[in-house]
mmCIF file with all atom_site columns, C-alpha atoms in Angstrom:
data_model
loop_
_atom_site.group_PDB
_atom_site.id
_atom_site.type_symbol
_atom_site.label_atom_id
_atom_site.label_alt_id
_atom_site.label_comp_id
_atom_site.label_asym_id
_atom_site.label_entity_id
_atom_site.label_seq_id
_atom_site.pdbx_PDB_ins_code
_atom_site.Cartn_x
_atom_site.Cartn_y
_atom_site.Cartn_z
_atom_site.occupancy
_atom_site.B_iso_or_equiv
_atom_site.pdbx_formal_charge
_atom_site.auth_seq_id
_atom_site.auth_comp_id
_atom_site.auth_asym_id
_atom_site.auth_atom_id
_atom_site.pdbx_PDB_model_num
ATOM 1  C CA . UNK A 1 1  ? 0.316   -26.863 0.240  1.00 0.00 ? 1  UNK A CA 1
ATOM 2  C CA . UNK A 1 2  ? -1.432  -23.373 1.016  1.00 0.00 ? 2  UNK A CA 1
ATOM 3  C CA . UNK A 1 3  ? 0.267   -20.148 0.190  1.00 0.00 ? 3  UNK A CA 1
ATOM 4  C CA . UNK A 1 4  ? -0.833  -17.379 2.593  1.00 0.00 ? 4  UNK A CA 1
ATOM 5  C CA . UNK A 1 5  ? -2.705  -13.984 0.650  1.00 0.00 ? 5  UNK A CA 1
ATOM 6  C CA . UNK A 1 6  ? -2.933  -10.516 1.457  1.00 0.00 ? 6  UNK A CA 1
ATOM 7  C CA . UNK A 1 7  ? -6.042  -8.300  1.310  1.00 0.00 ? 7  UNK A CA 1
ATOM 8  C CA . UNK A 1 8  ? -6.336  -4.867  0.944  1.00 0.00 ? 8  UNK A CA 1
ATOM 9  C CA . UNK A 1 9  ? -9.521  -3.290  1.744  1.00 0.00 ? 9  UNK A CA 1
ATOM 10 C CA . UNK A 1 10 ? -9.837  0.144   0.642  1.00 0.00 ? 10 UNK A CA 1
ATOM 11 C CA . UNK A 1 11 ? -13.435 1.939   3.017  1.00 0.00 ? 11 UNK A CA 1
ATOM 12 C CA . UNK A 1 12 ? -14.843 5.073   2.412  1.00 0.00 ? 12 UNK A CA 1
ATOM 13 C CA . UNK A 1 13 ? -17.270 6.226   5.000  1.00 0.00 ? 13 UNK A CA 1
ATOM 14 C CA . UNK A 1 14 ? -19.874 8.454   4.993  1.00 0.00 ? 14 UNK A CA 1
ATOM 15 C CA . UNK A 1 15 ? -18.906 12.324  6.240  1.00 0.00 ? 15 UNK A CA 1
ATOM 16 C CA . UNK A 1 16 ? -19.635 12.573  9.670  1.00 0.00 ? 16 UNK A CA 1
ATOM 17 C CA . UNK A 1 17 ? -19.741 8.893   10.514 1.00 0.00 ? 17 UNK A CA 1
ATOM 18 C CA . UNK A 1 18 ? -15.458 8.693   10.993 1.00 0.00 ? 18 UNK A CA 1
ATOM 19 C CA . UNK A 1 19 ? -15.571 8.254   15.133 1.00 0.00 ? 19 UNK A CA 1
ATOM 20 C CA . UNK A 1 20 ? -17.852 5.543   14.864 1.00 0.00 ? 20 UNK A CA 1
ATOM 21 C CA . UNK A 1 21 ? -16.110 3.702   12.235 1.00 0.00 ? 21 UNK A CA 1
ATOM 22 C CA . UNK A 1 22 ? -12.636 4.039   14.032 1.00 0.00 ? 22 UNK A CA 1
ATOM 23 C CA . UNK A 1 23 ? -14.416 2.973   17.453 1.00 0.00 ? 23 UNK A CA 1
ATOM 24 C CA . UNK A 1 24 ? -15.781 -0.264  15.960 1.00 0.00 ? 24 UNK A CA 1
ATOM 25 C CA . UNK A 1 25 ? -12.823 -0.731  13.797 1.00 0.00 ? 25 UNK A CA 1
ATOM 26 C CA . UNK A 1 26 ? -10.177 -0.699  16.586 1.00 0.00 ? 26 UNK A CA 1
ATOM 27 C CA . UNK A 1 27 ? -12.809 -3.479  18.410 1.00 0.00 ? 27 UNK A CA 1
ATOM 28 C CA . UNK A 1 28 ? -12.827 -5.176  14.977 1.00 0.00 ? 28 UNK A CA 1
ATOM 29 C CA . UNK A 1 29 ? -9.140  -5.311  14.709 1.00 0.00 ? 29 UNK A CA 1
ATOM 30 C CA . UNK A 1 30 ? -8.078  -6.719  18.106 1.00 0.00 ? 30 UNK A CA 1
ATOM 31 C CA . UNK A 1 31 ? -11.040 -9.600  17.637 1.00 0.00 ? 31 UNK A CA 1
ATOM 32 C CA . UNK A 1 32 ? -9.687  -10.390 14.193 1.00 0.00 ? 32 UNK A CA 1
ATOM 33 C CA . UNK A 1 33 ? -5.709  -10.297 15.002 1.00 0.00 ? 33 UNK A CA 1
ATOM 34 C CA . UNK A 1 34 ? -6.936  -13.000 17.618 1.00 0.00 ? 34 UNK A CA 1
ATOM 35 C CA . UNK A 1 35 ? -8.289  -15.327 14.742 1.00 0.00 ? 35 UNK A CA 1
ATOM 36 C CA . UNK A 1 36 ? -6.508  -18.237 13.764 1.00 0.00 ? 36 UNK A CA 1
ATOM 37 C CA . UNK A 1 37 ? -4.757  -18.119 10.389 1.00 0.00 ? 37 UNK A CA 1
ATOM 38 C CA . UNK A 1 38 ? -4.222  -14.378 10.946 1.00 0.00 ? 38 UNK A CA 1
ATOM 39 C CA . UNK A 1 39 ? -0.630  -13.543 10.015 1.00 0.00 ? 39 UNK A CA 1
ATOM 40 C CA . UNK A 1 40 ? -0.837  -9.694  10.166 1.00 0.00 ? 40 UNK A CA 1
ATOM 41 C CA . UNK A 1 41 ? -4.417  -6.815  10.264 1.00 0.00 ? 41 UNK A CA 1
ATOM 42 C CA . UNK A 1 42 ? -3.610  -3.333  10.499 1.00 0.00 ? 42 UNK A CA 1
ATOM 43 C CA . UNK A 1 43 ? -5.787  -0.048  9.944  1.00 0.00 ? 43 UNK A CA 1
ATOM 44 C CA . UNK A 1 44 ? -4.585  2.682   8.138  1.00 0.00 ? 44 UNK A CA 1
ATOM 45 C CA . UNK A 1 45 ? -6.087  6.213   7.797  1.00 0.00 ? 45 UNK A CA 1
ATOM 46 C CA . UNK A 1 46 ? -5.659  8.115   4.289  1.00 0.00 ? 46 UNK A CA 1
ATOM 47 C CA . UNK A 1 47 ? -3.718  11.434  4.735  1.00 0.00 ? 47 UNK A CA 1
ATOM 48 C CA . UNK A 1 48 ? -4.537  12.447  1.916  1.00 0.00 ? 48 UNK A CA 1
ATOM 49 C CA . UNK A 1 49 ? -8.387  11.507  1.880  1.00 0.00 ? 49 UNK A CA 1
ATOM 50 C CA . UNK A 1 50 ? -10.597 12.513  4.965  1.00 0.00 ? 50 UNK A CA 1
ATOM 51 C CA . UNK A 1 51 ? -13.065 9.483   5.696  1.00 0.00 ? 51 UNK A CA 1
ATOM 52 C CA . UNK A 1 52 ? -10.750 6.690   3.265  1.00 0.00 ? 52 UNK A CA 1
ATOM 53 C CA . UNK A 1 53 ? -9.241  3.894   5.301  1.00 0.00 ? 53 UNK A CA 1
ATOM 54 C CA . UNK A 1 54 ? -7.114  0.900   4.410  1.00 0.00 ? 54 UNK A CA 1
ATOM 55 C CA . UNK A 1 55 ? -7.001  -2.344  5.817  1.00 0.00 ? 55 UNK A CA 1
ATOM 56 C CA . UNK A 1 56 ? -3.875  -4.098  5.010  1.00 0.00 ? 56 UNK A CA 1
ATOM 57 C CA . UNK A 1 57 ? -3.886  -8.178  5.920  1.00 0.00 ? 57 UNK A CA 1
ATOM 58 C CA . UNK A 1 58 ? -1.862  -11.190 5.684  1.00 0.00 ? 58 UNK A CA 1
ATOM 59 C CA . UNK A 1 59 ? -3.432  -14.324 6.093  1.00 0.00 ? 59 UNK A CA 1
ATOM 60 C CA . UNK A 1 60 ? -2.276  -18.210 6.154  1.00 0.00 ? 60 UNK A CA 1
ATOM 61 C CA . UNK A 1 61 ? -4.541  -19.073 3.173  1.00 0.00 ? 61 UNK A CA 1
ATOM 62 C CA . UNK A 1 62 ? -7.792  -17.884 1.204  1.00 0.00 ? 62 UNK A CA 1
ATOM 63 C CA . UNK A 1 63 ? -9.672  -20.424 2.770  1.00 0.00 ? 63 UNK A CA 1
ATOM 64 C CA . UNK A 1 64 ? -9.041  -18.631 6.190  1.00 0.00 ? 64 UNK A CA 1
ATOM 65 C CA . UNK A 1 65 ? -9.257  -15.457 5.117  1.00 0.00 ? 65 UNK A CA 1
ATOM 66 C CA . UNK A 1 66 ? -13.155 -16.511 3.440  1.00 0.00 ? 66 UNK A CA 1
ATOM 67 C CA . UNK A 1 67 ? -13.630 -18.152 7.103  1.00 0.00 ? 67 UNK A CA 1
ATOM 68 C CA . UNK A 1 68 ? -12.728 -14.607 8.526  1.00 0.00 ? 68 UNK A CA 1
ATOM 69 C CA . UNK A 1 69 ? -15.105 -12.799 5.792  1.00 0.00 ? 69 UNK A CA 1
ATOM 70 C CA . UNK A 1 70 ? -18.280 -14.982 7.531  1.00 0.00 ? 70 UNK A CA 1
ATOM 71 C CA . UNK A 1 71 ? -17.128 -14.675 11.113 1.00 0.00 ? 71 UNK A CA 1
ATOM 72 C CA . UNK A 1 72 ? -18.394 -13.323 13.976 1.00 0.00 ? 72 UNK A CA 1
ATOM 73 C CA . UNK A 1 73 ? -15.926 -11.003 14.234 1.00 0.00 ? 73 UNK A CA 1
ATOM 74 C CA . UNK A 1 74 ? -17.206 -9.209  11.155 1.00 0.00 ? 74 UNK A CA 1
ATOM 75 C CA . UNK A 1 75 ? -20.551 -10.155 11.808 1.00 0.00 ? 75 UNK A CA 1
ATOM 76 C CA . UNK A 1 76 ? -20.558 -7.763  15.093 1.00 0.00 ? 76 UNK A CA 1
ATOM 77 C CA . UNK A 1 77 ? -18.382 -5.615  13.592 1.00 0.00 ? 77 UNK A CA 1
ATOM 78 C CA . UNK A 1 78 ? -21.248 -5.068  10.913 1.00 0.00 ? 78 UNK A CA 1
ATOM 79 C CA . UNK A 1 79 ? -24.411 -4.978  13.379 1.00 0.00 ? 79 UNK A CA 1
ATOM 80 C CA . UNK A 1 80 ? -22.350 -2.129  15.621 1.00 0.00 ? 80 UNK A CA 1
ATOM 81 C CA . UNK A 1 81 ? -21.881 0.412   12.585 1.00 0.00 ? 81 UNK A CA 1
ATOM 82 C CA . UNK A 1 82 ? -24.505 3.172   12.556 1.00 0.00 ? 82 UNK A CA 1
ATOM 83 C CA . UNK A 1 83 ? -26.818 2.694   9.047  1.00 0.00 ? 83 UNK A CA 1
ATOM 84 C CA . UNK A 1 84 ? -25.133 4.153   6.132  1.00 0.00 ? 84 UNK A CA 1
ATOM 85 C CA . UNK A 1 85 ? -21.664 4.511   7.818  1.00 0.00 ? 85 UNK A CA 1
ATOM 86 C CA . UNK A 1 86 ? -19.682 2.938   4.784  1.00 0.00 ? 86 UNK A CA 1
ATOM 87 C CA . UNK A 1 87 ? -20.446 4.561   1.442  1.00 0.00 ? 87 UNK A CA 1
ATOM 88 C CA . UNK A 1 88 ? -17.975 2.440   -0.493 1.00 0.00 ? 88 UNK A CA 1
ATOM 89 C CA . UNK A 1 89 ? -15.797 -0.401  -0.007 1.00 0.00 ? 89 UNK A CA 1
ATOM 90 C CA . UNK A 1 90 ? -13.325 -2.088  -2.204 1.00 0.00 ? 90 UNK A CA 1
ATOM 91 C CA . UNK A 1 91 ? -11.947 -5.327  -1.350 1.00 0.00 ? 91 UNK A CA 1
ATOM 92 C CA . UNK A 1 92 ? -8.717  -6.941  -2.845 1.00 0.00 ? 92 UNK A CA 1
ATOM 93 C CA . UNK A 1 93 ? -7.056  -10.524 -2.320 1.00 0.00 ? 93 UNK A CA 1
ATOM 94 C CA . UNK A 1 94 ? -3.802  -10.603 -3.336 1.00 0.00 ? 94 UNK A CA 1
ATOM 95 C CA . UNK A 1 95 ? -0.953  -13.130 -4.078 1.00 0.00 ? 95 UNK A CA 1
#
């Protein structure tokens, strides 16, 4: 039997690039919480931290989560942002 994971994906984007980000993030979000396997995908901006965002997940199993990872939904998500627009990102699968 599969155990669902969670992910938490800590972004830091480049100064200046923030509106973009958000804009294809929100499209990124609503594609992905229409996935199969996806329990739960929510974007969170750092107060604390101008330009860090955290994307908190749930999914049914790593296996769908990986299938998410080389989807469409982040492969348009990745040909819409500008050049450069992430300057760090830090990816975390969880039990």
């Amino acid at each position: 039997m599969t155990s669902s994971i969670n992910v938490v994906a800590r972004v830091t984007i480049t100064p200046g690039k923030e509106d973009a980000f958000e804009t294809y993030a929100a499209e990124l979000s609503v594609a992905t919480r229409a996935e199969v396997g996806c329990l739960s995908y929510h974007l969170h901006r750092n107060l604390n931290q101008r330009g860090v965002y955290v994307f908190v997940e749930e999914w049914a199993s790593r296996q769908i989560w990986e299938q998410h990872m080389s989807g469409e939904a982040i492969r348009v998500f990745n040909r819409q942002l500008p050049p450069g627009t992430i300057a760090n990102i830090e990816i975390d699968p969880l039990e």
